[in-house]
Amino acid sequence: MSEIRVAVVDDHPVFRLGMAGLLDSLPGITVVAHAASAAEARERVDDGVDVVLMDLHLGDDSGIETTRDLVRRLPDLAVLVVTMDEDDESVVAAIRAGARGYLLKSSSPEQVERGIRAVADGEAILGPQVAARAMASMMAGRTAVRLPFPELSDREREVLDLLARGYDNATIARRMVLSPKTVRNHVSNVLTKLAVPDRATAMIRARDEGLGA
């Protein structure tokens, strides 16, 4: 690839413009789009973009959902998450959504450049601070021998697990890096699929099946 065309998606203008300035100074990398929200990202990121630098928090929007939407529409697009979040849930959620890389905002300019070139070349890359923890979390998920509530999607099961721990929608949204509206929709779907009247009943059923531990 002779030139890597990059879009920077971040709701903080100082970081977004600073990152764009850094990238434009690098040989073979050109910033072709900026976005401060999920709506702007969906509007401005097209097949003229090779790599998206994606923050996970876009105001009231979720970078996870935005990543999933962009990758679904543009399968060849490489998304490199650059965020403050280093918890296991965020890393795994980003990779499941289709991100090819995950860096922290504390990464050096050299690490960011290396990450962009890697994902543009089809590689996957994780920052050194998160790689070991992310792999451990993903392997733990793969070794589960029994899947409770098979009628639920993976995302709905994650929501139910957090609900079973007693978390409210706002906390679930924060931990899963989703918008509150999306969490409300998932909770409603869970109640419908489990044929239970309320959250309390769903919590009891979930705990009976080992969730929420």
mmCIF file of C-alpha atoms in Angstrom:
data_model
loop_
_atom_site.group_PDB
_atom_site.id
_atom_site.type_symbol
_atom_site.label_atom_id
_atom_site.label_comp_id
_atom_site.label_asym_id
_atom_site.label_seq_id
_atom_site.Cartn_x
_atom_site.Cartn_y
_atom_site.Cartn_z
ATOM 1 C CA MET A 1 0.000 0.000 0.000
ATOM 2 C CA SER A 2 1.707 3.201 -1.188
ATOM 3 C CA GLU A 3 -0.332 5.577 0.959
ATOM 4 C CA ILE A 4 -2.365 4.824 4.058
ATOM 5 C CA ARG A 5 -5.500 6.972 4.264
ATOM 6 C CA VAL A 6 -6.593 7.507 7.855
ATOM 7 C CA ALA A 7 -9.724 8.825 9.581
ATOM 8 C CA VAL A 8 -9.482 10.015 13.200
ATOM 9 C CA VAL A 9 -12.659 9.503 15.263
ATOM 10 C CA ASP A 10 -12.513 11.140 18.690
ATOM 11 C CA ASP A 11 -14.833 13.570 20.461
ATOM 12 C CA HIS A 12 -11.969 15.545 22.035
ATOM 13 C CA PRO A 13 -10.877 18.174 19.500
ATOM 14 C CA VAL A 14 -7.419 18.730 21.005
ATOM 15 C CA PHE A 15 -6.564 15.026 20.811
ATOM 16 C CA ARG A 16 -8.196 14.618 17.392
ATOM 17 C CA LEU A 17 -6.399 17.573 15.811
ATOM 18 C CA GLY A 18 -3.123 16.752 17.531
ATOM 19 C CA MET A 19 -3.255 13.159 16.313
ATOM 20 C CA ALA A 20 -4.104 14.328 12.790
ATOM 21 C CA GLY A 21 -1.120 16.680 12.819
ATOM 22 C CA LEU A 22 1.172 13.882 13.976
ATOM 23 C CA LEU A 23 -0.054 11.450 11.350
ATOM 24 C CA ASP A 24 0.143 13.949 8.502
ATOM 25 C CA SER A 25 3.831 14.425 9.370
ATOM 26 C CA LEU A 26 4.582 10.747 8.803
ATOM 27 C CA PRO A 27 5.686 9.475 5.397
ATOM 28 C CA GLY A 28 3.052 7.478 3.534
ATOM 29 C CA ILE A 29 0.203 8.373 5.934
ATOM 30 C CA THR A 30 -2.471 10.967 5.153
ATOM 31 C CA VAL A 31 -5.454 11.972 7.280
ATOM 32 C CA VAL A 32 -8.458 12.178 4.971
ATOM 33 C CA ALA A 33 -11.316 12.505 7.482
ATOM 34 C CA HIS A 34 -12.133 13.680 11.001
ATOM 35 C CA ALA A 35 -15.183 12.751 13.088
ATOM 36 C CA ALA A 36 -16.285 13.745 16.577
ATOM 37 C CA SER A 37 -19.322 11.460 16.853
ATOM 38 C CA ALA A 38 -20.718 8.158 15.664
ATOM 39 C CA ALA A 39 -22.984 9.939 13.172
ATOM 40 C CA GLU A 40 -20.068 11.867 11.676
ATOM 41 C CA ALA A 41 -17.994 8.674 11.483
ATOM 42 C CA ARG A 42 -20.728 6.825 9.618
ATOM 43 C CA GLU A 43 -21.113 9.767 7.239
ATOM 44 C CA ARG A 44 -17.432 10.492 6.573
ATOM 45 C CA VAL A 45 -15.767 7.078 6.631
ATOM 46 C CA ASP A 46 -16.118 5.431 3.233
ATOM 47 C CA ASP A 47 -14.092 3.189 0.940
ATOM 48 C CA GLY A 48 -11.592 6.003 0.552
ATOM 49 C CA VAL A 49 -10.374 5.308 4.095
ATOM 50 C CA ASP A 50 -7.946 2.487 4.903
ATOM 51 C CA VAL A 51 -7.564 2.858 8.682
ATOM 52 C CA VAL A 52 -9.795 4.409 11.351
ATOM 53 C CA LEU A 53 -8.349 5.516 14.689
ATOM 54 C CA MET A 54 -11.322 5.004 17.005
ATOM 55 C CA ASP A 55 -11.934 6.230 20.541
ATOM 56 C CA LEU A 56 -14.370 4.115 22.577
ATOM 57 C CA HIS A 57 -16.240 7.065 24.071
ATOM 58 C CA LEU A 58 -17.865 9.430 21.588
ATOM 59 C CA GLY A 59 -20.018 11.572 23.838
ATOM 60 C CA ASP A 60 -23.254 9.630 24.258
ATOM 61 C CA ASP A 61 -22.227 7.196 21.521
ATOM 62 C CA SER A 62 -20.178 4.021 21.728
ATOM 63 C CA GLY A 63 -17.024 3.464 19.728
ATOM 64 C CA ILE A 64 -17.693 -0.273 19.969
ATOM 65 C CA GLU A 65 -21.022 0.045 18.178
ATOM 66 C CA THR A 66 -19.548 2.480 15.676
ATOM 67 C CA THR A 67 -16.708 0.059 14.934
ATOM 68 C CA ARG A 68 -19.165 -2.781 14.392
ATOM 69 C CA ASP A 69 -21.274 -0.693 12.015
ATOM 70 C CA LEU A 70 -18.299 0.529 9.992
ATOM 71 C CA VAL A 71 -16.693 -2.905 9.647
ATOM 72 C CA ARG A 72 -20.017 -4.451 8.654
ATOM 73 C CA ARG A 73 -20.424 -1.845 5.908
ATOM 74 C CA LEU A 74 -16.757 -1.762 4.876
ATOM 75 C CA PRO A 75 -15.262 -5.237 5.467
ATOM 76 C CA ASP A 76 -11.779 -4.204 4.298
ATOM 77 C CA LEU A 77 -11.612 -1.294 6.734
ATOM 78 C CA ALA A 78 -8.995 -1.570 9.492
ATOM 79 C CA VAL A 79 -10.026 -0.099 12.854
ATOM 80 C CA LEU A 80 -7.333 0.721 15.392
ATOM 81 C CA VAL A 81 -8.794 1.608 18.796
ATOM 82 C CA VAL A 82 -6.898 4.356 20.631
ATOM 83 C CA THR A 83 -8.477 4.969 24.029
ATOM 84 C CA MET A 84 -7.940 5.473 27.746
ATOM 85 C CA ASP A 85 -9.708 2.199 28.651
ATOM 86 C CA GLU A 86 -7.452 -0.760 29.432
ATOM 87 C CA ASP A 87 -9.957 -3.070 31.162
ATOM 88 C CA ASP A 88 -10.485 -6.564 29.822
ATOM 89 C CA GLU A 89 -14.116 -5.990 28.883
ATOM 90 C CA SER A 90 -13.299 -3.053 26.604
ATOM 91 C CA VAL A 91 -10.444 -4.853 24.855
ATOM 92 C CA VAL A 92 -12.432 -8.011 24.189
ATOM 93 C CA ALA A 93 -15.521 -6.060 23.108
ATOM 94 C CA ALA A 94 -13.473 -4.023 20.629
ATOM 95 C CA ILE A 95 -11.874 -7.101 19.068
ATOM 96 C CA ARG A 96 -15.237 -8.864 18.841
ATOM 97 C CA ALA A 97 -16.672 -5.780 17.125
ATOM 98 C CA GLY A 98 -14.040 -6.066 14.412
ATOM 99 C CA ALA A 99 -11.165 -3.843 15.538
ATOM 100 C CA ARG A 100 -7.767 -5.068 14.358
ATOM 101 C CA GLY A 101 -5.777 -3.245 16.997
ATOM 102 C CA TYR A 102 -6.024 -1.710 20.455
ATOM 103 C CA LEU A 103 -3.700 0.956 21.873
ATOM 104 C CA LEU A 104 -3.894 3.227 24.870
ATOM 105 C CA LYS A 105 -3.745 6.996 24.491
ATOM 106 C CA SER A 106 -0.551 6.897 26.523
ATOM 107 C CA SER A 107 1.150 5.068 23.626
ATOM 108 C CA SER A 108 4.152 6.749 22.068
ATOM 109 C CA PRO A 109 3.989 8.265 18.562
ATOM 110 C CA GLU A 110 6.172 5.392 17.385
ATOM 111 C CA GLN A 111 3.697 2.829 18.744
ATOM 112 C CA VAL A 112 0.792 4.597 17.050
ATOM 113 C CA GLU A 113 2.640 4.697 13.738
ATOM 114 C CA ARG A 114 3.569 1.029 14.037
ATOM 115 C CA GLY A 115 -0.041 0.169 14.888
ATOM 116 C CA ILE A 116 -1.425 2.008 11.863
ATOM 117 C CA ARG A 117 1.014 0.370 9.474
ATOM 118 C CA ALA A 118 0.359 -3.054 11.007
ATOM 119 C CA VAL A 119 -3.433 -2.989 10.769
ATOM 120 C CA ALA A 120 -3.271 -1.447 7.287
ATOM 121 C CA ASP A 121 -1.176 -4.461 6.275
ATOM 122 C CA GLY A 122 -3.775 -6.872 7.635
ATOM 123 C CA GLU A 123 -2.062 -7.619 10.940
ATOM 124 C CA ALA A 124 -3.565 -7.496 14.423
ATOM 125 C CA ILE A 125 -1.821 -5.502 17.131
ATOM 126 C CA LEU A 126 -2.346 -4.900 20.845
ATOM 127 C CA GLY A 127 -0.444 -2.434 22.959
ATOM 128 C CA PRO A 128 1.964 -4.059 25.411
ATOM 129 C CA GLN A 129 -0.096 -2.875 28.397
ATOM 130 C CA VAL A 130 -3.185 -4.809 27.339
ATOM 131 C CA ALA A 131 -1.989 -7.777 25.279
ATOM 132 C CA ALA A 132 -1.493 -10.332 28.062
ATOM 133 C CA ARG A 133 -4.737 -9.480 29.846
ATOM 134 C CA ALA A 134 -6.764 -9.508 26.622
ATOM 135 C CA MET A 135 -5.459 -12.918 25.591
ATOM 136 C CA ALA A 136 -6.219 -14.346 29.020
ATOM 137 C CA SER A 137 -9.800 -13.061 28.872
ATOM 138 C CA MET A 138 -10.409 -14.379 25.365
ATOM 139 C CA MET A 139 -8.994 -17.805 26.197
ATOM 140 C CA ALA A 140 -11.138 -17.992 29.321
ATOM 141 C CA GLY A 141 -14.215 -17.338 27.194
ATOM 142 C CA ARG A 142 -13.262 -20.111 24.778
ATOM 143 C CA THR A 143 -12.832 -22.710 27.497
ATOM 144 C CA ALA A 144 -16.344 -22.419 28.899
ATOM 145 C CA VAL A 145 -17.880 -25.901 28.820
ATOM 146 C CA ARG A 146 -21.517 -24.953 29.206
ATOM 147 C CA LEU A 147 -23.392 -22.065 27.676
ATOM 148 C CA PRO A 148 -26.430 -20.984 29.730
ATOM 149 C CA PHE A 149 -29.488 -19.565 27.999
ATOM 150 C CA PRO A 150 -28.590 -20.592 24.423
ATOM 151 C CA GLU A 151 -31.577 -18.612 23.158
ATOM 152 C CA LEU A 152 -29.708 -15.401 23.984
ATOM 153 C CA SER A 153 -27.075 -13.772 21.813
ATOM 154 C CA ASP A 154 -23.558 -13.401 23.231
ATOM 155 C CA ARG A 155 -24.186 -9.713 23.885
ATOM 156 C CA GLU A 156 -27.530 -10.385 25.607
ATOM 157 C CA ARG A 157 -25.878 -13.019 27.781
ATOM 158 C CA GLU A 158 -23.209 -10.505 28.804
ATOM 159 C CA VAL A 159 -25.932 -8.014 29.730
ATOM 160 C CA LEU A 160 -27.770 -10.675 31.749
ATOM 161 C CA ASP A 161 -24.570 -11.605 33.577
ATOM 162 C CA LEU A 162 -24.021 -7.994 34.631
ATOM 163 C CA LEU A 163 -27.700 -7.632 35.521
ATOM 164 C CA ALA A 164 -27.352 -10.714 37.728
ATOM 165 C CA ARG A 165 -24.533 -8.935 39.577
ATOM 166 C CA GLY A 166 -27.007 -6.233 40.516
ATOM 167 C CA TYR A 167 -25.751 -3.529 38.169
ATOM 168 C CA ASP A 168 -28.144 -0.894 36.837
ATOM 169 C CA ASN A 169 -28.350 0.037 33.155
ATOM 170 C CA ALA A 170 -25.947 2.968 33.484
ATOM 171 C CA THR A 171 -23.260 0.767 35.027
ATOM 172 C CA ILE A 172 -23.808 -1.981 32.455
ATOM 173 C CA ALA A 173 -23.473 0.589 29.655
ATOM 174 C CA ARG A 174 -20.220 1.876 31.124
ATOM 175 C CA ARG A 175 -18.687 -1.564 31.630
ATOM 176 C CA MET A 176 -19.670 -2.815 28.163
ATOM 177 C CA VAL A 177 -18.891 0.484 26.438
ATOM 178 C CA LEU A 178 -22.419 0.691 25.023
ATOM 179 C CA SER A 179 -24.939 3.490 24.918
ATOM 180 C CA PRO A 180 -27.676 3.438 27.619
ATOM 181 C CA LYS A 181 -30.321 3.081 24.896
ATOM 182 C CA THR A 182 -28.641 -0.044 23.536
ATOM 183 C CA VAL A 183 -28.488 -1.563 27.012
ATOM 184 C CA ARG A 184 -32.186 -0.839 27.565
ATOM 185 C CA ASN A 185 -32.963 -2.633 24.297
ATOM 186 C CA HIS A 186 -30.838 -5.629 25.276
ATOM 187 C CA VAL A 187 -32.505 -5.882 28.690
ATOM 188 C CA SER A 188 -35.930 -5.773 27.052
ATOM 189 C CA ASN A 189 -34.902 -8.546 24.622
ATOM 190 C CA VAL A 190 -33.572 -10.664 27.487
ATOM 191 C CA LEU A 191 -36.826 -10.371 29.445
ATOM 192 C CA THR A 192 -38.819 -11.289 26.341
ATOM 193 C CA LYS A 193 -36.678 -14.291 25.388
ATOM 194 C CA LEU A 194 -36.635 -15.626 28.945
ATOM 195 C CA ALA A 195 -40.377 -14.976 29.291
ATOM 196 C CA VAL A 196 -39.927 -13.272 32.653
ATOM 197 C CA PRO A 197 -41.913 -10.244 33.858
ATOM 198 C CA ASP A 198 -39.132 -8.134 35.361
ATOM 199 C CA ARG A 199 -35.431 -7.684 36.104
ATOM 200 C CA ALA A 200 -35.679 -9.306 39.534
ATOM 201 C CA THR A 201 -36.992 -12.552 38.072
ATOM 202 C CA ALA A 202 -34.358 -12.502 35.343
ATOM 203 C CA MET A 203 -31.698 -11.991 38.009
ATOM 204 C CA ILE A 204 -32.902 -15.029 39.966
ATOM 205 C CA ARG A 205 -32.921 -17.227 36.878
ATOM 206 C CA ALA A 206 -29.486 -16.009 35.831
ATOM 207 C CA ARG A 207 -27.992 -16.743 39.250
ATOM 208 C CA ASP A 208 -29.570 -20.191 39.256
ATOM 209 C CA GLU A 209 -27.618 -20.854 36.036
ATOM 210 C CA GLY A 210 -24.343 -19.621 37.476
ATOM 211 C CA LEU A 211 -24.268 -16.115 36.030
ATOM 212 C CA GLY A 212 -23.478 -13.063 38.114
ATOM 213 C CA ALA A 213 -20.812 -14.806 40.163
#
